[in-house]
């Protein structure tokens, strides 16, 4: 995967995904490897995202690389009307790799066509955020010891949530059984269900968030956001239905882990936080190791 | 026979594009670049058609289109039929086909797509024919027939 941009999770094959996950585990065991010595990585955040930027910059720093860039577009030349193309052409002359986040969808794909160095998409609007998916996969691998044959429950906003869509695409390589729990208005879109049908992956849909989770290996929670609802009454009806409480975890499997891309609103009650099955805070930390693995692979610094 | 049916003057050699939806005549002219062409062109519109209400016809003298060029009109005139004329005779009839890759013709319906915010040639892959569905190469969203705008 040397010199290959990572724009969408579907850009990486099953083998490439497995390699990233294994490498992340090696970096976690031995985090200070100065593989990026004298390399320059640009982090271009055309919209602010402190969480994602700090995770990337920690990964780059641990690898010994230098960082150039900006943390929001008000401090960049784009406020003077420079096109994305011109910014990318300039920055790719200075750097070995570009990490970018942009509010417009498709911006990273376009940048990858204009850049002479690889692009890592750190989020393009509501479209793709593949490094989030790879850190989710690493979290699943680390907690379950495998990615194969797992039972994954996805809960909440399955219609607009890009993280669940990318996770579904990535996990479809691993004979996953999916359970989707969502209100009618936020159901998993047909295109993803048709895709699973086409490759023979099993999935089940539920409206009630009840003891059906007793079979789950992974419970992937998402935010149900008020702005997704045209009818405020509909939001009020569902907002408290898809909330995970500690008491609901009594009859679940020992290996169950609860993931959430964070930040949460109220969909995971704070009484879950001390349960050993709660994994969302460690999940965020895994992002640094996953990103170290992605950067080192794309720059060809590891085999 | 051609002369009688088309009700406009016949051409010796060239291409007749028939069964164009009347409301898309000028889009077809623009997509094929006929407004810039040096060929002798006659066209007529609002002919009655049993199949499609009102249709338009374009006749281009001394011009034969490559498949890739002619298939560009399939988004606005999927029912169009080509008659290839040699020495006043129809020597071949062809239908248009929607290509697998649609470049620089359609507009992505997603206002947050990079192609609607910066000067970029649009690219789509064909995600479905019936009903028509185009997947944007950049934002990965699907544009369907009801939202389709030809550039
Ligand atoms: Zn688009």
CSV table of C-alpha atoms and ligand atoms in Angstrom, one decimal:
chain,number,residue,atom,x,y,z
A,1,UNK,CA,0.0,0.0,0.0
A,2,UNK,CA,3.1,2.2,-0.3
A,3,UNK,CA,2.2,5.7,-1.7
A,4,UNK,CA,-1.4,4.8,-1.8
A,5,UNK,CA,-3.9,7.4,-0.6
A,6,UNK,CA,-6.5,6.4,2.0
A,7,UNK,CA,-9.7,8.3,1.0
A,8,UNK,CA,-12.4,5.7,1.6
A,9,UNK,CA,-12.2,2.4,3.6
A,10,UNK,CA,-13.1,0.6,0.4
A,11,UNK,CA,-9.7,1.7,-1.0
A,12,UNK,CA,-8.1,-1.0,1.3
A,13,UNK,CA,-8.4,-4.7,0.7
A,14,UNK,CA,-9.0,-7.2,3.5
A,15,UNK,CA,-5.3,-8.0,3.6
A,16,UNK,CA,-4.4,-4.4,3.9
A,17,UNK,CA,-6.9,-3.9,6.7
A,18,UNK,CA,-5.5,-6.9,8.5
A,19,UNK,CA,-1.9,-5.6,8.1
A,20,UNK,CA,-2.9,-2.2,9.6
A,21,UNK,CA,-4.6,-3.9,12.6
A,22,UNK,CA,-1.5,-6.1,13.3
A,23,UNK,CA,0.8,-3.1,12.9
A,24,UNK,CA,-1.3,-1.0,15.3
A,25,UNK,CA,-0.8,-3.8,17.8
A,26,UNK,CA,3.0,-3.7,17.3
A,27,UNK,CA,3.1,0.1,17.7
A,28,UNK,CA,1.1,-0.1,20.9
A,29,UNK,CA,3.6,-2.6,22.3
A,30,UNK,CA,6.5,-0.3,21.2
A,31,UNK,CA,5.2,3.2,20.6
A,32,UNK,CA,8.4,5.2,20.2
A,33,UNK,CA,9.8,4.3,16.8
A,34,UNK,CA,11.4,7.2,15.0
A,35,UNK,CA,10.5,5.9,11.6
A,36,UNK,CA,9.5,9.3,10.3
A,37,UNK,CA,12.9,10.9,11.0
A,38,UNK,CA,13.4,13.9,8.7
A,39,UNK,CA,10.0,13.4,7.1
A,40,UNK,CA,7.4,16.2,7.0
A,41,UNK,CA,3.7,15.5,7.4
A,42,UNK,CA,1.1,18.2,6.6
A,43,UNK,CA,-2.1,18.3,8.7
A,44,UNK,CA,-4.6,20.5,6.8
A,45,UNK,CA,-7.7,21.0,8.8
A,46,UNK,CA,-10.0,23.1,6.6
A,47,UNK,CA,-12.6,22.7,9.4
A,48,UNK,CA,-11.6,22.3,13.0
A,49,UNK,CA,-11.6,18.9,14.7
A,50,UNK,CA,-9.5,19.0,17.8
A,51,UNK,CA,-10.0,15.3,18.7
A,52,UNK,CA,-8.9,14.0,15.3
A,53,UNK,CA,-6.1,16.5,14.8
A,54,UNK,CA,-4.5,15.7,18.2
A,55,UNK,CA,-4.7,12.0,17.5
A,56,UNK,CA,-2.9,12.4,14.2
A,57,UNK,CA,-0.3,14.8,15.6
A,58,UNK,CA,0.4,12.5,18.5
A,59,UNK,CA,0.9,9.6,16.0
A,60,UNK,CA,3.3,11.7,13.8
A,61,UNK,CA,5.2,13.0,16.8
A,62,UNK,CA,5.7,9.5,18.3
A,63,UNK,CA,7.0,8.4,14.9
A,64,UNK,CA,9.5,11.3,15.0
A,65,UNK,CA,8.1,13.2,12.1
A,66,UNK,CA,7.8,17.0,11.6
A,67,UNK,CA,4.4,18.6,11.3
A,68,UNK,CA,3.3,21.6,9.1
A,69,UNK,CA,-0.3,22.8,8.5
A,70,UNK,CA,-3.2,24.6,10.0
A,71,UNK,CA,-6.0,23.7,12.4
A,72,UNK,CA,-8.9,25.6,10.8
A,73,UNK,CA,-9.3,27.4,7.5
A,74,UNK,CA,-9.4,30.9,9.0
A,75,UNK,CA,-5.6,30.6,9.5
A,76,UNK,CA,-5.0,29.3,6.0
A,77,UNK,CA,-4.8,30.9,2.5
A,78,UNK,CA,-8.2,29.4,1.7
A,79,UNK,CA,-9.7,32.5,3.4
A,80,UNK,CA,-8.0,34.5,0.7
A,81,UNK,CA,-9.9,32.5,-1.9
A,82,UNK,CA,-7.2,30.0,-2.8
A,83,UNK,CA,-8.7,26.9,-4.4
A,84,UNK,CA,-8.2,23.5,-2.8
A,85,UNK,CA,-6.3,22.4,-5.9
A,86,UNK,CA,-3.7,25.2,-5.4
A,87,UNK,CA,-3.4,24.6,-1.7
A,88,UNK,CA,-2.7,20.9,-2.3
A,89,UNK,CA,-0.3,21.5,-5.2
A,90,UNK,CA,1.7,23.9,-2.9
A,91,UNK,CA,1.7,21.7,0.2
A,92,UNK,CA,2.5,18.5,-1.7
A,93,UNK,CA,5.8,20.3,-2.7
A,94,UNK,CA,6.7,20.7,1.0
A,95,UNK,CA,5.6,17.4,2.5
A,96,UNK,CA,5.9,13.6,2.3
A,97,UNK,CA,2.2,13.0,3.2
A,98,UNK,CA,-0.9,15.1,3.6
A,99,UNK,CA,-3.6,14.5,6.3
A,100,UNK,CA,-6.7,16.5,5.5
A,101,UNK,CA,-10.1,17.2,6.9
A,102,UNK,CA,-12.5,19.3,4.8
A,103,UNK,CA,-16.2,20.2,5.2
A,104,UNK,CA,-17.0,19.4,1.5
A,105,UNK,CA,-17.7,15.8,0.4
A,106,UNK,CA,-15.3,14.4,-2.1
A,107,UNK,CA,-12.6,16.9,-1.2
A,108,UNK,CA,-10.1,14.2,-0.2
A,109,UNK,CA,-10.6,12.2,-3.4
A,110,UNK,CA,-10.1,15.3,-5.5
A,111,UNK,CA,-7.0,16.2,-3.5
A,112,UNK,CA,-5.6,12.7,-4.0
A,113,UNK,CA,-5.8,13.3,-7.8
A,114,UNK,CA,-4.0,16.7,-7.5
A,115,UNK,CA,-1.3,15.8,-5.0
A,116,UNK,CA,2.1,14.3,-5.8
A,117,UNK,CA,2.2,12.8,-2.3
A,118,UNK,CA,-0.4,10.4,-0.6
A,119,UNK,CA,-3.5,11.8,1.1
A,120,UNK,CA,-5.0,10.5,4.3
A,121,UNK,CA,-8.7,11.5,4.5
A,122,UNK,CA,-9.4,12.7,8.1
A,123,UNK,CA,-13.0,13.3,7.3
A,124,UNK,CA,-14.7,14.9,4.2
A,125,UNK,CA,-18.1,16.3,5.3
A,126,UNK,CA,-20.6,13.5,5.9
A,127,UNK,CA,-18.8,11.3,3.4
A,128,UNK,CA,-15.8,9.2,4.7
A,129,UNK,CA,-13.6,9.0,7.8
A,130,UNK,CA,-11.6,5.8,7.1
A,131,UNK,CA,-9.1,6.2,10.0
A,132,UNK,CA,-12.0,6.2,12.4
A,133,UNK,CA,-13.0,2.9,10.9
A,134,UNK,CA,-9.5,1.4,11.2
A,135,UNK,CA,-9.3,2.4,14.8
A,136,UNK,CA,-12.7,0.8,15.4
A,137,UNK,CA,-11.4,-2.4,13.7
A,138,UNK,CA,-8.3,-2.3,15.8
A,139,UNK,CA,-10.4,-1.9,19.0
A,140,UNK,CA,-12.6,-4.9,17.9
A,141,UNK,CA,-9.5,-7.0,17.1
A,142,UNK,CA,-7.8,-6.1,20.4
A,143,UNK,CA,-10.8,-6.9,22.6
A,144,UNK,CA,-12.0,-10.0,20.7
A,145,UNK,CA,-8.7,-11.4,19.6
A,146,UNK,CA,-10.0,-11.7,16.0
A,147,UNK,CA,-12.2,-9.9,13.4
A,148,UNK,CA,-13.7,-13.1,12.2
A,149,UNK,CA,-17.3,-14.4,12.8
A,150,UNK,CA,-18.4,-11.8,15.3
A,151,UNK,CA,-21.9,-10.6,16.1
A,152,UNK,CA,-22.0,-6.8,15.9
A,153,UNK,CA,-25.0,-4.8,17.1
A,154,UNK,CA,-25.3,-1.2,15.8
A,155,UNK,CA,-27.6,1.1,17.6
A,156,UNK,CA,-29.1,4.6,17.0
A,157,UNK,CA,-28.7,6.6,13.9
A,158,UNK,CA,-27.9,4.0,11.2
A,159,UNK,CA,-29.2,6.2,8.4
A,160,UNK,CA,-26.9,9.2,8.5
A,161,UNK,CA,-24.0,7.8,10.6
A,162,UNK,CA,-21.1,7.5,8.3
A,163,UNK,CA,-19.1,5.6,11.0
A,164,UNK,CA,-21.5,2.7,11.0
A,165,UNK,CA,-21.6,2.6,7.2
A,166,UNK,CA,-17.8,2.4,6.9
A,167,UNK,CA,-17.6,-0.1,9.7
A,168,UNK,CA,-20.2,-2.3,8.0
A,169,UNK,CA,-18.2,-2.2,4.7
A,170,UNK,CA,-15.0,-3.1,6.4
A,171,UNK,CA,-16.4,-5.8,8.6
A,172,UNK,CA,-18.2,-7.4,5.6
A,173,UNK,CA,-14.8,-9.0,4.8
A,174,UNK,CA,-14.9,-11.0,8.0
A,175,UNK,CA,-18.1,-13.0,8.0
A,176,UNK,CA,-19.8,-10.8,10.5
A,177,UNK,CA,-23.4,-11.2,11.7
A,178,UNK,CA,-25.0,-7.7,11.9
A,179,UNK,CA,-27.9,-6.6,14.1
A,180,UNK,CA,-29.3,-3.1,13.4
A,181,UNK,CA,-31.3,-1.4,16.1
A,182,UNK,CA,-32.9,1.9,15.0
A,183,UNK,CA,-36.2,3.7,14.7
A,184,UNK,CA,-37.9,3.6,11.3
A,185,UNK,CA,-36.8,7.1,10.5
A,186,UNK,CA,-33.1,6.2,11.0
A,187,UNK,CA,-32.9,2.7,9.6
A,188,UNK,CA,-29.9,1.3,7.8
A,189,UNK,CA,-30.2,2.5,4.1
A,190,UNK,CA,-31.2,-0.1,1.5
A,191,UNK,CA,-28.0,0.2,-0.4
A,192,UNK,CA,-26.0,-1.3,2.5
A,193,UNK,CA,-28.6,-4.1,3.1
A,194,UNK,CA,-28.5,-4.9,-0.7
A,195,UNK,CA,-24.7,-5.0,-0.5
A,196,UNK,CA,-24.8,-7.5,2.4
A,197,UNK,CA,-27.4,-9.6,0.6
A,198,UNK,CA,-25.2,-9.7,-2.5
A,199,UNK,CA,-22.2,-11.1,-0.6
A,200,UNK,CA,-24.3,-13.5,1.6
A,201,UNK,CA,-23.8,-11.7,5.0
A,202,UNK,CA,-26.6,-12.2,7.6
A,203,UNK,CA,-28.3,-9.2,9.2
A,204,UNK,CA,-31.3,-8.6,11.4
A,205,UNK,CA,-33.3,-5.4,12.0
A,206,UNK,CA,-34.9,-4.4,15.3
A,207,UNK,CA,-36.8,-1.4,16.5
A,208,UNK,CA,-36.6,-2.3,20.2
A,209,UNK,CA,-33.4,-1.9,22.2
A,210,UNK,CA,-34.0,-4.7,24.7
A,211,UNK,CA,-32.4,-8.0,25.9
A,212,UNK,CA,-31.7,-9.1,22.3
A,213,UNK,CA,-28.2,-7.7,22.9
A,214,UNK,CA,-27.4,-10.9,25.0
A,215,UNK,CA,-25.8,-12.4,21.9
A,216,UNK,CA,-23.6,-9.4,21.0
A,217,UNK,CA,-19.8,-9.4,20.9
A,218,UNK,CA,-19.7,-5.7,20.0
A,219,UNK,CA,-22.3,-3.1,20.8
A,220,UNK,CA,-21.6,-0.1,18.6
A,221,UNK,CA,-23.5,2.9,19.9
A,222,UNK,CA,-24.1,6.2,17.9
A,223,UNK,CA,-25.6,9.6,18.6
A,224,UNK,CA,-29.2,10.3,17.6
A,225,UNK,CA,-28.9,13.9,16.6
A,226,UNK,CA,-31.8,16.3,16.9
A,227,UNK,CA,-31.0,18.0,13.6
A,228,UNK,CA,-31.6,14.7,11.7
A,229,UNK,CA,-35.3,15.0,12.5
A,230,UNK,CA,-37.7,17.2,10.5
A,231,UNK,CA,-40.4,16.6,13.2
A,232,UNK,CA,-39.2,17.6,16.7
A,233,UNK,CA,-41.9,15.3,18.2
A,234,UNK,CA,-40.4,12.3,16.5
A,235,UNK,CA,-37.0,13.2,18.0
A,236,UNK,CA,-38.5,13.5,21.5
A,237,UNK,CA,-40.1,10.0,21.0
A,238,UNK,CA,-36.9,8.2,20.1
A,239,UNK,CA,-34.2,10.1,22.0
A,240,UNK,CA,-34.6,8.2,25.2
A,241,UNK,CA,-35.5,4.8,23.6
A,242,UNK,CA,-32.0,4.2,22.4
A,243,UNK,CA,-30.1,4.8,25.6
A,244,UNK,CA,-27.8,2.1,27.0
A,245,UNK,CA,-28.0,1.7,30.8
A,246,UNK,CA,-25.8,-0.4,33.0
A,247,UNK,CA,-28.7,-2.7,34.0
A,248,UNK,CA,-29.2,-3.7,30.4
A,249,UNK,CA,-25.7,-5.4,30.5
A,250,UNK,CA,-26.6,-8.0,33.1
A,251,UNK,CA,-27.2,-10.9,30.8
A,252,UNK,CA,-24.7,-10.0,28.1
A,253,UNK,CA,-21.6,-12.1,27.1
A,254,UNK,CA,-18.4,-11.7,29.0
A,255,UNK,CA,-16.4,-10.7,25.9
A,256,UNK,CA,-19.0,-8.0,25.0
A,257,UNK,CA,-17.4,-4.5,24.5
A,258,UNK,CA,-19.3,-1.3,24.0
A,259,UNK,CA,-17.9,1.1,21.4
A,260,UNK,CA,-18.9,4.7,20.5
A,261,UNK,CA,-17.1,7.1,18.1
A,262,UNK,CA,-17.5,9.9,20.7
A,263,UNK,CA,-18.5,12.5,21.7
A,264,UNK,CA,-21.6,11.1,23.2
A,265,UNK,CA,-24.7,13.0,24.2
A,266,UNK,CA,-27.0,10.9,26.4
A,267,UNK,CA,-27.1,7.6,24.4
A,268,UNK,CA,-24.8,5.9,26.9
A,269,UNK,CA,-25.8,6.5,30.5
A,270,UNK,CA,-22.8,7.5,32.7
A,271,UNK,CA,-23.6,4.5,35.0
A,272,UNK,CA,-22.1,2.3,32.2
A,273,UNK,CA,-18.7,4.0,32.3
A,274,UNK,CA,-17.4,1.9,35.2
A,275,UNK,CA,-18.5,-1.4,33.7
A,276,UNK,CA,-15.5,-3.3,32.4
A,277,UNK,CA,-17.5,-3.8,29.1
A,278,UNK,CA,-17.4,-0.1,28.4
A,279,UNK,CA,-14.6,0.4,26.0
A,280,UNK,CA,-15.2,3.8,24.3
A,281,UNK,CA,-12.5,5.7,26.1
A,282,UNK,CA,-9.8,3.2,25.3
A,283,UNK,CA,-11.2,3.1,21.8
A,284,UNK,CA,-10.2,6.7,21.3
A,285,UNK,CA,-6.7,6.0,22.6
A,286,UNK,CA,-6.3,3.2,20.1
A,287,UNK,CA,-6.7,5.8,17.4
A,288,UNK,CA,-3.1,6.9,17.9
A,289,UNK,CA,-1.7,3.4,17.3
A,290,UNK,CA,-4.0,2.8,14.3
A,291,UNK,CA,-2.9,6.1,12.8
A,292,UNK,CA,0.8,5.3,13.4
A,293,UNK,CA,0.2,2.1,11.5
A,294,UNK,CA,-1.6,3.8,8.6
A,295,UNK,CA,1.1,6.5,8.2
A,296,UNK,CA,4.0,4.1,8.4
A,297,UNK,CA,2.4,1.7,5.9
A,298,UNK,CA,1.5,4.5,3.4
A,299,UNK,CA,5.0,5.9,3.6
A,300,UNK,CA,6.5,2.4,3.1
A,301,UNK,CA,8.4,2.5,6.3
A,302,UNK,CA,7.3,-0.9,7.4
A,303,UNK,CA,6.9,-4.1,5.6
B,1,UNK,CA,-39.1,7.3,-47.2
B,2,UNK,CA,-36.8,9.1,-44.8
B,3,UNK,CA,-37.8,12.4,-46.5
B,4,UNK,CA,-41.5,11.8,-46.0
B,5,UNK,CA,-41.2,10.7,-42.4
B,6,UNK,CA,-38.9,13.5,-41.3
B,7,UNK,CA,-40.7,16.3,-43.1
B,8,UNK,CA,-37.4,18.2,-43.5
B,9,UNK,CA,-35.0,18.1,-46.3
B,10,UNK,CA,-33.0,14.9,-46.8
B,11,UNK,CA,-29.3,14.6,-46.5
B,12,UNK,CA,-27.0,12.6,-48.8
B,13,UNK,CA,-24.5,11.4,-46.3
B,14,UNK,CA,-24.5,11.9,-42.5
B,15,UNK,CA,-26.5,11.1,-39.4
B,16,UNK,CA,-30.2,11.6,-38.5
B,17,UNK,CA,-30.9,11.6,-34.8
B,18,UNK,CA,-34.5,10.8,-34.3
B,19,UNK,CA,-36.9,10.4,-31.3
B,20,UNK,CA,-35.2,13.1,-29.2
B,21,UNK,CA,-37.7,14.4,-26.5
B,22,UNK,CA,-38.7,17.8,-27.8
B,23,UNK,CA,-37.9,19.6,-24.6
B,24,UNK,CA,-34.3,18.3,-24.7
B,25,UNK,CA,-33.4,19.3,-28.3
B,26,UNK,CA,-31.1,22.1,-27.4
B,27,UNK,CA,-29.4,20.1,-24.7
B,28,UNK,CA,-28.6,17.4,-27.2
B,29,UNK,CA,-27.3,20.1,-29.6
B,30,UNK,CA,-25.1,21.5,-26.9
B,31,UNK,CA,-23.8,18.1,-25.6
B,32,UNK,CA,-22.8,17.1,-29.1
B,33,UNK,CA,-21.2,20.5,-29.6
B,34,UNK,CA,-23.3,21.0,-32.7
B,35,UNK,CA,-23.6,24.7,-31.9
B,36,UNK,CA,-19.8,24.9,-32.7
B,37,UNK,CA,-20.0,22.5,-35.7
B,38,UNK,CA,-19.2,23.5,-39.3
B,39,UNK,CA,-21.4,20.7,-40.7
B,40,UNK,CA,-24.7,21.6,-42.4
B,41,UNK,CA,-27.3,20.9,-39.7
B,42,UNK,CA,-31.1,21.0,-39.9
B,43,UNK,CA,-33.3,20.3,-37.0
B,44,UNK,CA,-37.0,20.3,-36.3
B,45,UNK,CA,-39.0,20.0,-33.1
B,46,UNK,CA,-42.5,19.3,-31.8
B,47,UNK,CA,-43.2,16.6,-34.4
B,48,UNK,CA,-46.0,14.3,-33.2
B,49,UNK,CA,-44.8,11.0,-32.2
B,50,UNK,CA,-46.9,8.0,-31.3
B,51,UNK,CA,-44.4,6.8,-28.7
B,52,UNK,CA,-43.4,10.0,-26.9
B,53,UNK,CA,-45.8,12.8,-27.5
B,54,UNK,CA,-43.6,15.5,-29.1
B,55,UNK,CA,-40.2,14.7,-30.5
B,56,UNK,CA,-37.3,16.5,-32.2
B,57,UNK,CA,-35.0,15.5,-35.0
B,58,UNK,CA,-31.5,16.6,-35.9
B,59,UNK,CA,-29.8,15.9,-39.2
B,60,UNK,CA,-26.1,16.4,-39.5
B,61,UNK,CA,-24.6,16.3,-43.0
B,62,UNK,CA,-21.3,14.6,-43.6
B,63,UNK,CA,-20.9,13.6,-39.9
B,64,UNK,CA,-20.7,10.2,-38.3
B,65,UNK,CA,-20.5,10.0,-34.5
B,66,UNK,CA,-18.3,7.7,-32.5
B,67,UNK,CA,-20.2,5.6,-29.9
B,68,UNK,CA,-18.6,7.4,-27.0
B,69,UNK,CA,-19.7,10.8,-28.3
B,70,UNK,CA,-23.2,9.8,-29.2
B,71,UNK,CA,-23.8,7.9,-25.9
B,72,UNK,CA,-23.3,11.2,-24.0
B,73,UNK,CA,-26.8,12.2,-25.1
B,74,UNK,CA,-28.3,9.1,-23.5
B,75,UNK,CA,-28.9,11.0,-20.2
B,76,UNK,CA,-31.3,13.4,-21.8
B,77,UNK,CA,-32.5,11.4,-24.8
B,78,UNK,CA,-32.4,7.7,-23.8
B,79,UNK,CA,-35.0,6.9,-26.5
B,80,UNK,CA,-33.0,8.6,-29.3
B,81,UNK,CA,-32.4,6.6,-32.5
B,82,UNK,CA,-29.7,7.1,-35.0
B,83,UNK,CA,-30.0,6.6,-38.7
B,84,UNK,CA,-26.7,6.5,-40.5
B,85,UNK,CA,-27.3,7.8,-44.1
B,86,UNK,CA,-25.1,7.0,-47.0
B,87,UNK,CA,-26.2,8.1,-50.5
B,88,UNK,CA,-29.7,9.0,-49.3
B,89,UNK,CA,-30.2,5.5,-47.9
B,90,UNK,CA,-30.4,4.4,-44.2
B,91,UNK,CA,-27.5,2.0,-44.0
B,92,UNK,CA,-27.6,1.5,-40.3
B,93,UNK,CA,-29.8,2.1,-37.2
B,94,UNK,CA,-28.5,2.5,-33.8
B,95,UNK,CA,-29.8,3.1,-30.3
B,96,UNK,CA,-28.0,5.1,-27.7
B,97,UNK,CA,-26.6,3.4,-24.6
B,98,UNK,CA,-25.9,4.9,-21.2
B,99,UNK,CA,-22.1,4.6,-20.7
B,100,UNK,CA,-20.5,3.1,-17.6
B,101,UNK,CA,-18.6,6.3,-16.9
B,102,UNK,CA,-20.2,9.7,-17.3
B,103,UNK,CA,-17.6,12.4,-17.5
B,104,UNK,CA,-18.3,16.2,-17.6
B,105,UNK,CA,-22.0,15.9,-18.5
B,106,UNK,CA,-24.1,15.7,-15.4
B,107,UNK,CA,-24.1,17.8,-12.2
B,108,UNK,CA,-24.0,16.2,-8.8
B,109,UNK,CA,-27.2,16.9,-6.9
B,110,UNK,CA,-25.3,17.1,-3.6
B,111,UNK,CA,-24.8,20.8,-2.7
B,112,UNK,CA,-21.9,19.9,-0.4
B,113,UNK,CA,-20.1,18.0,-3.1
B,114,UNK,CA,-16.6,19.4,-3.9
B,115,UNK,CA,-17.6,19.5,-7.6
B,116,UNK,CA,-20.3,22.1,-6.9
B,117,UNK,CA,-17.9,24.3,-5.0
B,118,UNK,CA,-14.7,24.2,-7.1
B,119,UNK,CA,-14.1,24.1,-10.9
B,120,UNK,CA,-13.9,20.3,-11.3
B,121,UNK,CA,-15.0,18.0,-14.2
B,122,UNK,CA,-17.7,15.8,-12.8
B,123,UNK,CA,-17.3,12.0,-13.0
B,124,UNK,CA,-20.0,9.4,-12.3
B,125,UNK,CA,-20.2,5.7,-12.6
B,126,UNK,CA,-23.5,4.1,-13.6
B,127,UNK,CA,-25.1,2.6,-10.5
B,128,UNK,CA,-28.4,1.7,-12.1
B,129,UNK,CA,-30.1,2.0,-15.5
B,130,UNK,CA,-33.8,1.5,-14.6
B,131,UNK,CA,-34.3,3.7,-12.7
B,132,UNK,CA,-31.3,5.8,-13.6
B,133,UNK,CA,-28.7,6.2,-10.8
B,134,UNK,CA,-25.3,7.9,-11.1
B,135,UNK,CA,-22.7,7.5,-8.4
B,136,UNK,CA,-20.5,10.5,-7.9
B,137,UNK,CA,-16.8,9.7,-8.1
B,138,UNK,CA,-16.0,12.4,-5.5
B,139,UNK,CA,-18.8,12.6,-2.8
B,140,UNK,CA,-20.0,9.0,-3.5
B,141,UNK,CA,-23.7,10.1,-3.4
B,142,UNK,CA,-26.2,8.8,-5.9
B,143,UNK,CA,-27.9,11.3,-8.3
B,144,UNK,CA,-31.2,9.9,-9.6
B,145,UNK,CA,-33.2,10.9,-12.7
B,146,UNK,CA,-35.5,13.3,-10.8
B,147,UNK,CA,-32.5,15.3,-9.6
B,148,UNK,CA,-30.5,15.0,-12.8
B,149,UNK,CA,-29.2,18.2,-14.3
B,150,UNK,CA,-27.1,18.2,-17.4
B,151,UNK,CA,-24.3,20.7,-17.5
C,1,LIG,ZN1,-20.8,14.6,-5.8
